[in-house]
Short mmCIF file of N, CA and C in Angstrom, two decimals:
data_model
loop_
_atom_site.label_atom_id
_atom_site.label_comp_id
_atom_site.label_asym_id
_atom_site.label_seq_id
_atom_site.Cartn_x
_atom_site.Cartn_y
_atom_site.Cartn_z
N UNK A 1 0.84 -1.21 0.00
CA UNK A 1 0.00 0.00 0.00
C UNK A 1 0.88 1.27 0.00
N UNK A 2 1.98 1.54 0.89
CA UNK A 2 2.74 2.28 0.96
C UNK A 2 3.78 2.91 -0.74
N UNK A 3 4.18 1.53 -0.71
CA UNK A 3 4.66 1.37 -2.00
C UNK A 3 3.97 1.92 -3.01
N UNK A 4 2.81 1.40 -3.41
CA UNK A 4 1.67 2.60 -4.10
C UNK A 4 1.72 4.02 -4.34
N UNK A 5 1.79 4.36 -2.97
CA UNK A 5 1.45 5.41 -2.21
C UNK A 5 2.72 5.77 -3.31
N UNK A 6 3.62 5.86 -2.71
CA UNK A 6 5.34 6.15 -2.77
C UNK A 6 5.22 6.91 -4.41
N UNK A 7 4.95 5.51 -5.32
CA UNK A 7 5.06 5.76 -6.70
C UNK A 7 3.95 6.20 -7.35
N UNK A 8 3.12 6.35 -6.89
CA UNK A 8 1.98 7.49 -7.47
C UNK A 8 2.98 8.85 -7.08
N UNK A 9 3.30 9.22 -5.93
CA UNK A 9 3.76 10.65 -5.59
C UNK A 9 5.08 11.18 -6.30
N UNK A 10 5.96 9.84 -6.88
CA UNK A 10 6.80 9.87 -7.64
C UNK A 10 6.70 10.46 -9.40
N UNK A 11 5.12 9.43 -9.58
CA UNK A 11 5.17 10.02 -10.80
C UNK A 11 4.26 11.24 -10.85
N UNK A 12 3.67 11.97 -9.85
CA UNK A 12 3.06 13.29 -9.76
C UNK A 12 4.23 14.36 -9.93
N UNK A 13 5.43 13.93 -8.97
CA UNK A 13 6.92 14.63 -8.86
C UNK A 13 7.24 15.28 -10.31
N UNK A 14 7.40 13.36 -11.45
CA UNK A 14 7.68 13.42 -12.61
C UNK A 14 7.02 14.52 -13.22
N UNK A 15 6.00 14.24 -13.56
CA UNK A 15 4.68 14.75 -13.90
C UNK A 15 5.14 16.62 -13.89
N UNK A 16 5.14 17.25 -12.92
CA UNK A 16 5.06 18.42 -12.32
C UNK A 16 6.37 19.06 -12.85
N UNK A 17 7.89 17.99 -12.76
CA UNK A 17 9.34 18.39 -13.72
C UNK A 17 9.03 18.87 -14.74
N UNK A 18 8.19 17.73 -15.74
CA UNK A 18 7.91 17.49 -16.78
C UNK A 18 7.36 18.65 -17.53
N UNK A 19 5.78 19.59 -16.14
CA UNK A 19 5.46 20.46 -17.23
C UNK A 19 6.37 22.09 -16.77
N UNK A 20 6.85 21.82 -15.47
CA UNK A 20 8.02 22.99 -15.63
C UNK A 20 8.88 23.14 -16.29
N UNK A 21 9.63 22.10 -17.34
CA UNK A 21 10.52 22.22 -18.24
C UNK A 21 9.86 22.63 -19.54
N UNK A 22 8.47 22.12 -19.71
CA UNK A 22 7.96 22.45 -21.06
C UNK A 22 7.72 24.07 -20.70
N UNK A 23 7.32 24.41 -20.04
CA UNK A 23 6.86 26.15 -19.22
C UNK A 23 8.17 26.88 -20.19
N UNK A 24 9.24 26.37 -19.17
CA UNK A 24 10.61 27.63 -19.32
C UNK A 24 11.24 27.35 -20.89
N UNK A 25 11.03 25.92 -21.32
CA UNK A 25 11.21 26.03 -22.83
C UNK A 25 10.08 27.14 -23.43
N UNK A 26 9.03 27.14 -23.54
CA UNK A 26 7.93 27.56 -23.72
C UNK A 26 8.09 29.57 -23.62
N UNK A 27 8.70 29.30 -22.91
CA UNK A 27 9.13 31.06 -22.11
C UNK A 27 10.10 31.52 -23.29
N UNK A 28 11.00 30.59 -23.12
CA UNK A 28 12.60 30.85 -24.07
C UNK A 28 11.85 30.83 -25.38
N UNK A 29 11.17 30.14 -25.90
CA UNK A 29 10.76 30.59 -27.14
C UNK A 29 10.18 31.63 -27.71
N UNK A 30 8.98 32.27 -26.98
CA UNK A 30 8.38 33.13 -26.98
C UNK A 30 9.30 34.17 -26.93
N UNK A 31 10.28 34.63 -25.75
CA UNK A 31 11.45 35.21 -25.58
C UNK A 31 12.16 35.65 -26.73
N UNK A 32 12.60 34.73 -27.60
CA UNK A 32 13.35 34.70 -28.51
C UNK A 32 12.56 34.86 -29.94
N UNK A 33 11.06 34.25 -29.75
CA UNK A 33 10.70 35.01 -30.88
C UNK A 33 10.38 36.70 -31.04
N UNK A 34 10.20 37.11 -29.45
CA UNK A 34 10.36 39.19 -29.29
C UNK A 34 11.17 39.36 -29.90
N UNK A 35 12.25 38.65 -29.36
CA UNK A 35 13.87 39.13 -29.61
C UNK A 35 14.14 39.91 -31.14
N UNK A 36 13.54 38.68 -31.71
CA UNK A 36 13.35 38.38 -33.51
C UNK A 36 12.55 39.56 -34.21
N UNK A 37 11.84 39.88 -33.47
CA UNK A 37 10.53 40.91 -34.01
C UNK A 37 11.46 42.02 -33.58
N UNK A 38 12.09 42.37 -32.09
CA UNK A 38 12.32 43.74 -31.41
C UNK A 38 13.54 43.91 -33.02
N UNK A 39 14.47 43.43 -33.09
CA UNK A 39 15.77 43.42 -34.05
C UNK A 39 15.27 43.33 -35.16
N UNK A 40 14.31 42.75 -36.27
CA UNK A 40 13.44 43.53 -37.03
C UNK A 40 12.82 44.85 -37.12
N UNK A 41 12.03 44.87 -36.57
CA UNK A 41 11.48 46.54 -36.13
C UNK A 41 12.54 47.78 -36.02
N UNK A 42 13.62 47.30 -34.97
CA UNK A 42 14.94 47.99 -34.96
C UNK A 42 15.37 48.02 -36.12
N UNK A 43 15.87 47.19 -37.57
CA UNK A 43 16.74 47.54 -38.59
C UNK A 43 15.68 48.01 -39.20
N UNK A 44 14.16 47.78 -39.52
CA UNK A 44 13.04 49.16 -40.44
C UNK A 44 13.39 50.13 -40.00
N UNK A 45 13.35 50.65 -38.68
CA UNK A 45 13.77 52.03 -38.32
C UNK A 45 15.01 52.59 -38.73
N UNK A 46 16.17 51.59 -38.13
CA UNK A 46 17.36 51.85 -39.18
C UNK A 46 17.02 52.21 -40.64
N UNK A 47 16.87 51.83 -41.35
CA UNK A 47 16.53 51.18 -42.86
C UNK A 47 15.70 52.69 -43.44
N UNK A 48 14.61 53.18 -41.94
CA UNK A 48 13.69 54.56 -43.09
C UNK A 48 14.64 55.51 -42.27
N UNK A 49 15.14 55.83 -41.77
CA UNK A 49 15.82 57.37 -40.65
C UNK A 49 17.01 57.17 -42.08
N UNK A 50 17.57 56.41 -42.75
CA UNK A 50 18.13 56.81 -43.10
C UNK A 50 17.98 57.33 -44.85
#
């Protein structure tokens, strides 16, 4: 019973890693697709001022 116990809470543990790593991947992408847009937007402006 314990044992049960044990590895259900183990794979809730898993479980919970699992969607915090997809999160901060998830973050970094989004992140990096601003990034992509801000440094676009930045060289149009470059591109008409001059």
């Amino acid at each position: 019973m314990t044992m049960m116990y044990f590895g259900f809470a183990m794979f809730i543990n898993l479980l919970f890693y699992v969607l915090l790593i997809a999160v901060v991947v998830y973050v970094l992408y989004c992140l990096r697709q601003i990034v992509k847009l801000l440094t676009e937007i930045k060289e149009a402006l470059k591109n008409k001022s001059e």
